[in-house]
Coordinates of C-alpha atoms and ligand atoms in Angstrom, one line a residue:
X1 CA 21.1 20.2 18.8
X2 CA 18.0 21.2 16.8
X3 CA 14.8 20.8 19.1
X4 CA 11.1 21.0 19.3
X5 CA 10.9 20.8 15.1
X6 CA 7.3 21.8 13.7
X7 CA 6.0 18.6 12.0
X8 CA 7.4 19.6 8.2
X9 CA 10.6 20.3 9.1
X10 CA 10.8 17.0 11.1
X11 CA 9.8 15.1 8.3
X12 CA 12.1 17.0 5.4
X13 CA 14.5 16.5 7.7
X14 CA 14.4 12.7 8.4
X15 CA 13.8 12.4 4.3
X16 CA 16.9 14.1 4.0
X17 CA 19.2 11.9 5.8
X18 CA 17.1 9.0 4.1
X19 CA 18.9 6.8 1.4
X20 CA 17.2 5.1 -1.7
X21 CA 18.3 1.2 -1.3
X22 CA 20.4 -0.1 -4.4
X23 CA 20.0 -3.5 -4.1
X24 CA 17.0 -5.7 -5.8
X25 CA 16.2 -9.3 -6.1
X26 CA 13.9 -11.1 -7.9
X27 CA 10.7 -13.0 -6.7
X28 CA 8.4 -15.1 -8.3
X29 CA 4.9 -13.8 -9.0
X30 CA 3.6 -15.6 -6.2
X31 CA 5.5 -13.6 -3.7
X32 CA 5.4 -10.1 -5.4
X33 CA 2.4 -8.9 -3.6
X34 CA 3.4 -5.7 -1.2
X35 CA 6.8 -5.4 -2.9
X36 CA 8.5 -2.4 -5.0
X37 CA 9.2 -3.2 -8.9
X38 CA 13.0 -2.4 -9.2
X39 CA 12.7 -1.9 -13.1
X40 CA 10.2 -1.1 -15.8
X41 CA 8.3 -4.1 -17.0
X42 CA 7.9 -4.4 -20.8
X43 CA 5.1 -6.8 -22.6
X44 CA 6.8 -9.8 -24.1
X45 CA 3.6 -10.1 -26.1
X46 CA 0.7 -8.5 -27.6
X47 CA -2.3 -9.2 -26.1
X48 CA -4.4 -10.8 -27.8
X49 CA -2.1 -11.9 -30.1
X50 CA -4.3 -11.8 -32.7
X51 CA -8.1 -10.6 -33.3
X52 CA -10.2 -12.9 -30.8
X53 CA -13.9 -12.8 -29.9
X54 CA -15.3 -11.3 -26.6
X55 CA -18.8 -13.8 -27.3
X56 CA -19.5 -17.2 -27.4
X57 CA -21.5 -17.2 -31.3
X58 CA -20.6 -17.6 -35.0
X59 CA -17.9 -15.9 -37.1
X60 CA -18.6 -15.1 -40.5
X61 CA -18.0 -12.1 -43.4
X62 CA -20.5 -9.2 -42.2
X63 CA -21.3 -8.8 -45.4
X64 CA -23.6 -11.8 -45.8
X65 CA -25.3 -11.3 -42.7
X66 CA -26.3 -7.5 -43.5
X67 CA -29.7 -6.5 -42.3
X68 CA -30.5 -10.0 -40.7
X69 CA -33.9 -9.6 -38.7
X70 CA -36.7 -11.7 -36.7
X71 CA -38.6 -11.1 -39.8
X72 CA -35.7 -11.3 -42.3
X73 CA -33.2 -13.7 -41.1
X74 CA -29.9 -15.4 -42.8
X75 CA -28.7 -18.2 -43.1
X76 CA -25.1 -19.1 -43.1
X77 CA -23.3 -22.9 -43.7
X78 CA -21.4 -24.2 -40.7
X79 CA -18.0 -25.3 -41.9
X80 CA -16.0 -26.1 -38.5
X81 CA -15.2 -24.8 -35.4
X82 CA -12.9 -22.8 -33.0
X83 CA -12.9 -23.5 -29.1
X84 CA -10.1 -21.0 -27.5
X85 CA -6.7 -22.2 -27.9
X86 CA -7.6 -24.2 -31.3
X87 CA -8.0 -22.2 -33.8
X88 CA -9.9 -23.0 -36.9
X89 CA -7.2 -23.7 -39.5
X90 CA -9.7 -23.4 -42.9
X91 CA -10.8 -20.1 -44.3
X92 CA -14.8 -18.6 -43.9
X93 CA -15.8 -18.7 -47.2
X94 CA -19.1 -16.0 -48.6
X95 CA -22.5 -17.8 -47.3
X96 CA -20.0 -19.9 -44.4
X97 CA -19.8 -19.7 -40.4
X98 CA -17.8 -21.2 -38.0
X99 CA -18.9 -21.3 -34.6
X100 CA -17.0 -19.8 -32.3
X101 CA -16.1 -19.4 -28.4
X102 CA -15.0 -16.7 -26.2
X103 CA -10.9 -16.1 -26.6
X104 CA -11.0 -17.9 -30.0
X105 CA -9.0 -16.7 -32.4
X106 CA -10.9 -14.8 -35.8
X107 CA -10.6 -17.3 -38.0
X108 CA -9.6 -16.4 -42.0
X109 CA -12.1 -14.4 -44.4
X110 CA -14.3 -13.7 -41.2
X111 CA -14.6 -10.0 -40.4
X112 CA -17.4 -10.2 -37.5
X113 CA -19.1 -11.9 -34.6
X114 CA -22.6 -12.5 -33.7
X115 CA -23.7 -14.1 -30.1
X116 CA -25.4 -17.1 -29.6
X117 CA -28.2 -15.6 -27.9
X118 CA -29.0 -13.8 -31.4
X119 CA -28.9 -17.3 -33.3
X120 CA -30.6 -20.4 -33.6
X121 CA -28.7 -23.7 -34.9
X122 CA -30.5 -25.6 -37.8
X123 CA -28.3 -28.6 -38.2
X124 CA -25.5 -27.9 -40.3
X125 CA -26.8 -24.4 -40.8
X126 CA -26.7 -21.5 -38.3
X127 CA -29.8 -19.1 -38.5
X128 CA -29.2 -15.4 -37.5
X129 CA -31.5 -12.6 -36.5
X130 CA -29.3 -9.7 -36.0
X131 CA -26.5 -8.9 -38.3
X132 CA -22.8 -10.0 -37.6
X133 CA -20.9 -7.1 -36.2
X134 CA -17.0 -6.3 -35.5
X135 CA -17.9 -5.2 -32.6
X136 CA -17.5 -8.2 -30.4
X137 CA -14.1 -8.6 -31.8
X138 CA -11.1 -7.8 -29.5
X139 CA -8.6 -6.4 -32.1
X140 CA -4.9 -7.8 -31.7
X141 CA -2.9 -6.1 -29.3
X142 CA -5.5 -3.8 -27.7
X143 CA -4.9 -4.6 -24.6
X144 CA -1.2 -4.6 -24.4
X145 CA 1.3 -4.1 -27.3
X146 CA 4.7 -5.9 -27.4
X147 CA 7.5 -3.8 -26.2
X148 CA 5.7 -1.0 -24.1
X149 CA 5.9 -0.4 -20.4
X150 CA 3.0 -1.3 -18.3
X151 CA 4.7 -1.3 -15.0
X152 CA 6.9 1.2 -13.7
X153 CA 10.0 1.2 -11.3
X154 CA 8.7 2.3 -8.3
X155 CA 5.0 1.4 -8.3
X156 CA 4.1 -1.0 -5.6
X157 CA 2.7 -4.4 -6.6
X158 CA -0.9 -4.6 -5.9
X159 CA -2.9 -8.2 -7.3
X160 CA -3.9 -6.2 -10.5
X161 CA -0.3 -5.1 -11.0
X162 CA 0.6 -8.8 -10.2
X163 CA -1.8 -9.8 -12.6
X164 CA -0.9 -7.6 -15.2
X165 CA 2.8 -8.4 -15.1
X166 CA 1.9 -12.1 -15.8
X167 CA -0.4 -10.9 -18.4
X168 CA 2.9 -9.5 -20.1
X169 CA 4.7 -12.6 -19.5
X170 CA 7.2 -12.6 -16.7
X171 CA 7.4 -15.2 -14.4
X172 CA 9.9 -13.4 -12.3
X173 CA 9.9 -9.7 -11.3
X174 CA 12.6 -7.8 -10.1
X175 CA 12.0 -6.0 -6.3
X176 CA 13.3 -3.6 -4.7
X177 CA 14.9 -5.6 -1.6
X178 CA 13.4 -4.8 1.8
X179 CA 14.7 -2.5 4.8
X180 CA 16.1 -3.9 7.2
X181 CA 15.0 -2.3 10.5
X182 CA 15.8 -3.2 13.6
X183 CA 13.6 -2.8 16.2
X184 CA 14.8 -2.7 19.9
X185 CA 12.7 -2.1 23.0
X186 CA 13.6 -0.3 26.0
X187 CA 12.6 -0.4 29.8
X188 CA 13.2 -1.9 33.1
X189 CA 9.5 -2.4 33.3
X190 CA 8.7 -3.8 30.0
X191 CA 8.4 -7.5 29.9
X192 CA 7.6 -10.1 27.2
X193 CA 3.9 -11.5 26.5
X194 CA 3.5 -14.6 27.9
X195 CA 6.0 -14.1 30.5
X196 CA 4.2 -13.7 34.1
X197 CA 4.1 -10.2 35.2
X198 CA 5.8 -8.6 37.8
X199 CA 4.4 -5.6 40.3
X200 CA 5.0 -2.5 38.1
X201 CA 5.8 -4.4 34.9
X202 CA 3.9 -3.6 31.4
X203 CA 4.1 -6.0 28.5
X204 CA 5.9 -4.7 25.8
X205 CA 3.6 -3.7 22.6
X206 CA 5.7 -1.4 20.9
X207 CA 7.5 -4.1 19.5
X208 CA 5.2 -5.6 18.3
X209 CA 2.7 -2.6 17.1
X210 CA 5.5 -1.3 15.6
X211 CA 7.2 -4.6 13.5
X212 CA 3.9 -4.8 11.9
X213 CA 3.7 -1.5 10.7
X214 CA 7.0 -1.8 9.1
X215 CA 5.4 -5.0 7.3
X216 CA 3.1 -2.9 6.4
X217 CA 5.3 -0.2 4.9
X218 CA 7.3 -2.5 2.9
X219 CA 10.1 -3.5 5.2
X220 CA 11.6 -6.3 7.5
X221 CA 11.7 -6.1 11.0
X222 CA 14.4 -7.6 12.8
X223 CA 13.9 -7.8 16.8
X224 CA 16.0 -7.0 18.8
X225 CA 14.5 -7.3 22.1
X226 CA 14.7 -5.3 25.3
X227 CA 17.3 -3.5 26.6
X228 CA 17.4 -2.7 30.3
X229 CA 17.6 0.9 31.2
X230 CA 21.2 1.5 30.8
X231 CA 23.3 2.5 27.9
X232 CA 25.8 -0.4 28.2
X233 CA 22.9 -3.2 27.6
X234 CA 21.4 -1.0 24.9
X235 CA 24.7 -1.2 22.9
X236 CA 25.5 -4.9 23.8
X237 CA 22.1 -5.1 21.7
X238 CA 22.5 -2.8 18.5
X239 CA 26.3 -4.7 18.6
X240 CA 25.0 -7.8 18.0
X241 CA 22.3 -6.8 15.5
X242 CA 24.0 -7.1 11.8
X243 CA 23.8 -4.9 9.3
X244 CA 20.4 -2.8 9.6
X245 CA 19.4 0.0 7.4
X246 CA 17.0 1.5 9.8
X247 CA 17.1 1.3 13.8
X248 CA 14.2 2.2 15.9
X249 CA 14.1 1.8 19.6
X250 CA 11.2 2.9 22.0
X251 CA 11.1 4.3 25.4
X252 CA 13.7 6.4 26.9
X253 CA 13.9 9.7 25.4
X254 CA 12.8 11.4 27.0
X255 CA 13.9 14.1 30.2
X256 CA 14.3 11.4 33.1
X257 CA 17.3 10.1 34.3
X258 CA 16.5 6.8 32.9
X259 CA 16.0 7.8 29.3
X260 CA 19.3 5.8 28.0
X261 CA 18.1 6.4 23.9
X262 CA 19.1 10.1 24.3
X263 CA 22.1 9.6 26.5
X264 CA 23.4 7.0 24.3
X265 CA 22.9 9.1 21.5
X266 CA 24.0 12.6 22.6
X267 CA 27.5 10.7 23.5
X268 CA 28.1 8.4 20.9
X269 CA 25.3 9.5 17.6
X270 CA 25.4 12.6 15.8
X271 CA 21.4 14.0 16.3
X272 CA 19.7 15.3 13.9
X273 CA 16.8 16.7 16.1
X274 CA 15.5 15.8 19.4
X275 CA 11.5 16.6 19.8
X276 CA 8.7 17.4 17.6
X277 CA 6.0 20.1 18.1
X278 CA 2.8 17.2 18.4
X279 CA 0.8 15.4 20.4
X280 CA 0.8 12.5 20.7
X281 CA 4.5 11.6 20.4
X282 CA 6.4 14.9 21.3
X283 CA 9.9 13.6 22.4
X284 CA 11.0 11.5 19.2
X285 CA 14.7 11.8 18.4
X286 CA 16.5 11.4 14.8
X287 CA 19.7 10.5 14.9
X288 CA 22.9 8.2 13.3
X289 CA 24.7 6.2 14.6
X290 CA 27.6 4.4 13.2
X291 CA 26.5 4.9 10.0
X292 CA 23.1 3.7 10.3
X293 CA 19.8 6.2 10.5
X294 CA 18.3 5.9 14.4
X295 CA 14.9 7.3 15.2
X296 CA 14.3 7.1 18.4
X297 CA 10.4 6.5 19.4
X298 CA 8.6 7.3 22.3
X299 CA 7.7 4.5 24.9
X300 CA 4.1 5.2 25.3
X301 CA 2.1 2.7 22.5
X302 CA 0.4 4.7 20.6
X303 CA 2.4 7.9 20.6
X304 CA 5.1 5.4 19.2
X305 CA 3.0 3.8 16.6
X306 CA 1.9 7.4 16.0
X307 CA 5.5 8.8 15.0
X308 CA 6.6 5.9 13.3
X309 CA 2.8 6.3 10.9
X310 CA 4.1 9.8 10.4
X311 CA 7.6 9.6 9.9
X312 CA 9.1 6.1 10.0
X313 CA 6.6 5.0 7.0
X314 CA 7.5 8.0 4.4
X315 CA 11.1 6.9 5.3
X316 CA 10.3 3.0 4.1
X317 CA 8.9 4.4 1.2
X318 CA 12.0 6.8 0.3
X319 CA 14.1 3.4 0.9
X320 CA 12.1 1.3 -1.3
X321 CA 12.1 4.3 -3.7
X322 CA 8.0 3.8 -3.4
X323 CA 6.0 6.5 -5.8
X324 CA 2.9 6.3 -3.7
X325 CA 2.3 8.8 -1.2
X326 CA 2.7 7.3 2.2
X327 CA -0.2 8.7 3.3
X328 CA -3.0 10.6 2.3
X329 CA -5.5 13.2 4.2
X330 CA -8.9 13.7 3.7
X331 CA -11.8 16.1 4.8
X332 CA -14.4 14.9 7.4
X333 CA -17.4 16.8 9.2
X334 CA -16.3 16.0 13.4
X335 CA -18.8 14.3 15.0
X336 CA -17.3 15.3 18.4
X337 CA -15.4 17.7 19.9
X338 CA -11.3 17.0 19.5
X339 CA -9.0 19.0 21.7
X340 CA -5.8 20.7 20.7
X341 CA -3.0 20.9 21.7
X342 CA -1.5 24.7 22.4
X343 CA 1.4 25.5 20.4
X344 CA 1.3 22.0 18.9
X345 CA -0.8 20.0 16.3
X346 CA -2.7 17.3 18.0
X347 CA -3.3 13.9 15.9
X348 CA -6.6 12.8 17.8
X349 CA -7.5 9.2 16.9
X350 CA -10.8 8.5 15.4
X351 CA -13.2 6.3 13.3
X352 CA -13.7 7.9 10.4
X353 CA -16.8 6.7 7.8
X354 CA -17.9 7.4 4.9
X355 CA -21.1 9.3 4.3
X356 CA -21.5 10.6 1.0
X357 CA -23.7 13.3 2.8
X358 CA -20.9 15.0 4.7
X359 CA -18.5 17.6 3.6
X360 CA -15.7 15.6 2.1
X361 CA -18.1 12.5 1.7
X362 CA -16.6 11.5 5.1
X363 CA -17.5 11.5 9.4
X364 CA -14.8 11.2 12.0
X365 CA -15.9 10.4 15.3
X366 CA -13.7 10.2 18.0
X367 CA -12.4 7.5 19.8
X368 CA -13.4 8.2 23.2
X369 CA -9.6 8.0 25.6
X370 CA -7.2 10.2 23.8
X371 CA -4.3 9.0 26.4
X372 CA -1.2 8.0 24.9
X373 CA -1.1 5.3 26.4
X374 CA -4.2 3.7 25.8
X375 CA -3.7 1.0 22.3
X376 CA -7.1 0.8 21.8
X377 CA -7.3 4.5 20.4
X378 CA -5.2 2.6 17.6
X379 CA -7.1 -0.7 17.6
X380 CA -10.0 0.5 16.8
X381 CA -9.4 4.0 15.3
X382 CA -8.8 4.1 11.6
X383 CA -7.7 7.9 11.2
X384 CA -6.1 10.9 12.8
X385 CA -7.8 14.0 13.1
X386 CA -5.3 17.1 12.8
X387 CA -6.4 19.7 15.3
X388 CA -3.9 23.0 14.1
X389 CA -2.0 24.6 16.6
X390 CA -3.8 27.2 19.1
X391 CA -7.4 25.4 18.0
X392 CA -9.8 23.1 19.1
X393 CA -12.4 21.3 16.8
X394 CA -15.8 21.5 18.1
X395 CA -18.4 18.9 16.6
X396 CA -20.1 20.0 13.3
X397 CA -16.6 21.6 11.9
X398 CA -14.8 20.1 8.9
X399 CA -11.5 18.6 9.3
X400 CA -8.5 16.9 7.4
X401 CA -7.9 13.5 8.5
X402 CA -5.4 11.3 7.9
X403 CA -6.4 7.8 7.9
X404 CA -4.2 4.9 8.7
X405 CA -6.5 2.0 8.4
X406 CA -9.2 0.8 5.8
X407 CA -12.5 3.1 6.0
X408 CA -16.0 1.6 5.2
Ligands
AMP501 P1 9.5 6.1 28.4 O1 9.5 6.9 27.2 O2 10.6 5.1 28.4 O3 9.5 6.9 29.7 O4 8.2 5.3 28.4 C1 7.0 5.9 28.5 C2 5.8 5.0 28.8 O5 5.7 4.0 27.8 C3 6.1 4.2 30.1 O6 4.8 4.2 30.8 C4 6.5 2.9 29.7 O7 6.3 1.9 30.6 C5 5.8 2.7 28.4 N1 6.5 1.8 27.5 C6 7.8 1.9 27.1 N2 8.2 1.0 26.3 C7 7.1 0.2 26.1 C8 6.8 -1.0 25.3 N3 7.8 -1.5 24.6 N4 5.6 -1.5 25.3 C9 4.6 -0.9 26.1 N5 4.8 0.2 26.8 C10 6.0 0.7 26.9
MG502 MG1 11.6 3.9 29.7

């Protein structure tokens, strides 16, 4: 069995015994926010479809309206007007105007714009002060042209993309359709919320810390629920899950004679790797078994919440065939001192800021306990600070940071 992987080779590995999903379905726009796009999206329209105004004013031939002025201004005939969506059906004949209003088609003979706010209405007669210009004018298809791709397979759909595909005219978008990941807990001691607690007991968070970061990622979490701390009630519970295209667990992976992940595994998976060189989160172990990809996550809350950031989200992504980086790093001056780890990278959680005085624009301060067992280190901290191997950070050094939460 491979063991004690550095953090690269743990994650090229788990990418490589990840598969793309095949399968997509389509959702209405409504519910495309957060998914994949399956397919390349093509406009079924220019937009505009034809030459429109960008200003509420008057639409007439530029020509008459050259070198309008406070002191010289024109005068044009009003013949009609064009509210968006009804366009004016006549033609703007030499010494004419139509009023106009923003989105309006360009009515025939007209060639420019001029805004209200440069204009004073004389009864049937528009007065202008500055000359009508083509500049206001939004040409036909400059936005998006009939036929190209504005969307690409692979992108997630953000509310712009959203908007935009409904700008192009689909009502439907294909998706990529989500993982499936099951999501099983582990632990004599671990007991539901909201059931009372016993002497020794800890309610389980993993399950749930964990299910929301697969939301997050794109996929569906399927809960399993506990097993007890033997291999025979963890199986009864992957039996009875259905067809998963990801199985997590947490707890028991460790050393100890209770740790039932790697015991099940070792007899029944094939492992990929058992342990990776980091802190928090050291004993993870990637696996299959019967066919279906098992990462194993470590009990304590937030080093599992830590691998599955790190590992179990670029995995989602390579599902949904995602071409976003799952995460990104960023530089930060350390307010505080972060310890290291010896031979392995620490991931110290932190609040980062943004300051556009510090190197990299950014500050990470820490979060005060760095156990790995205490949640709110993830509650409250936004970011991980990588502390290298055989280092420590002191304060006033510069350090990549990988945030997982939003940074104000
Ligand atoms: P283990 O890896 O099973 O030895 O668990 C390590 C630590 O994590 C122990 O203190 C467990 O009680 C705790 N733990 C395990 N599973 C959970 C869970 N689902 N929720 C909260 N804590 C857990
Ligand atoms: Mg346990």
């Amino acid at each position: 069995m491979r063991t004690s992987l550095t953090v690269e080779e743990a994650l090229a590995t788990i990418l490589e015994h990840t598969r793309q999903l095949e399968q997509t379905e389509k959702v209405p726009l409504n519910a495309a926010v957060g998914r994949v796009l399956a397919a390349d999206l093509q406009s079924q329209v220019d937009h505009p479809d034809v030459d429109n105004t960008a200003v509420d004013g008057y639409a007439a031939r530029a020509a008459d309206t050259a070198g309008a002025s406070r002191e010289k201004p024109v005068r044009l005939r009003l013949i009609g007007e064009s509210p968006a969506g009804r366009p004016f059906a006549g033609t703007v004949g030499p010494g004419e105007a139509i009023s106009i209003f923003t989105g309006a088609p360009l009515p025939k003979g007209a060639d420019a714009v001029v805004a209200v706010e440069d204009t004073e209405r004389d009864g049937d007669q528009v007065i202008l002060y500055t000359p009508a210009t083509p500049k206001d004018i939004r040409k036909k298809a400059q936005d998006l042209k009939k036929g190209d791709v504005y969307l690409k397979k692979g992108e997630l759909l953000t509310p712009g993309r959203v908007g935009l595909a409904a700008a192009m005219g689909h009502a439907e978008l294909p998706v990529v359709r989500r993982p499936r990941v099951g999501n099983l807990s582990t632990g004599d001691e671990v007991i539901e919320p909201g059931q009372p607690l016993p002497p020794g007991g800890v309610y389980n968070s993993n399950a749930y810390s964990v299910a929301a970061q697969v939301r997050q990622a794109g996929g569906e979490p399927v809960l399993l629920g506990k097993a007890g701390d033997t291999v025979a009630a963890v199986k009864e519970k992957l039996a009875s899950a259905g067809q998963l295209d990801l199985i997590l667990s947490s707890g028991g992976v460790s050393m100890g004679d209770y740790d039932i992940i790697r015991h099940l595994l070792e007899r029944e998976g094939q492992i990929h790797f058992w342990k990776i060189l980091q802190r928090p989160g050291g004993p993870p172990i990637f696996a299959e078994y019967q066919g279906v990809p098992f990462f194993g996550l470590p009990g304590n809350p937030v080093s599992a919440m830590v691998i599955f950031f790190l590992y179990g989200r670029p995995m989602l992504f390579k599902m949904l065939g995602r071409t976003d980086p799952p995460y990104r790093r960023v530089r930060a001056l350390a307010e505080d001192f972060f310890k290291g780890a010896g031979k392995k990278v620490a991931f110290r959680r932190a609040i980062l800021s943004y300051d556009p005085e510090a190197p990299g624009c950014h500050r990470a301060k820490t979060v005060g306990n760095q156990s790995s067992e205490v949640l709110r280190s993830m509650a409250f901290g936004n970011a991980l600070v990588i502390v290298p191997p055989h280092t420590h950070v002191e304060a006033g050094e510069v350090v990549e940071v990988i945030p997982f939460g939003e940074v104000f």
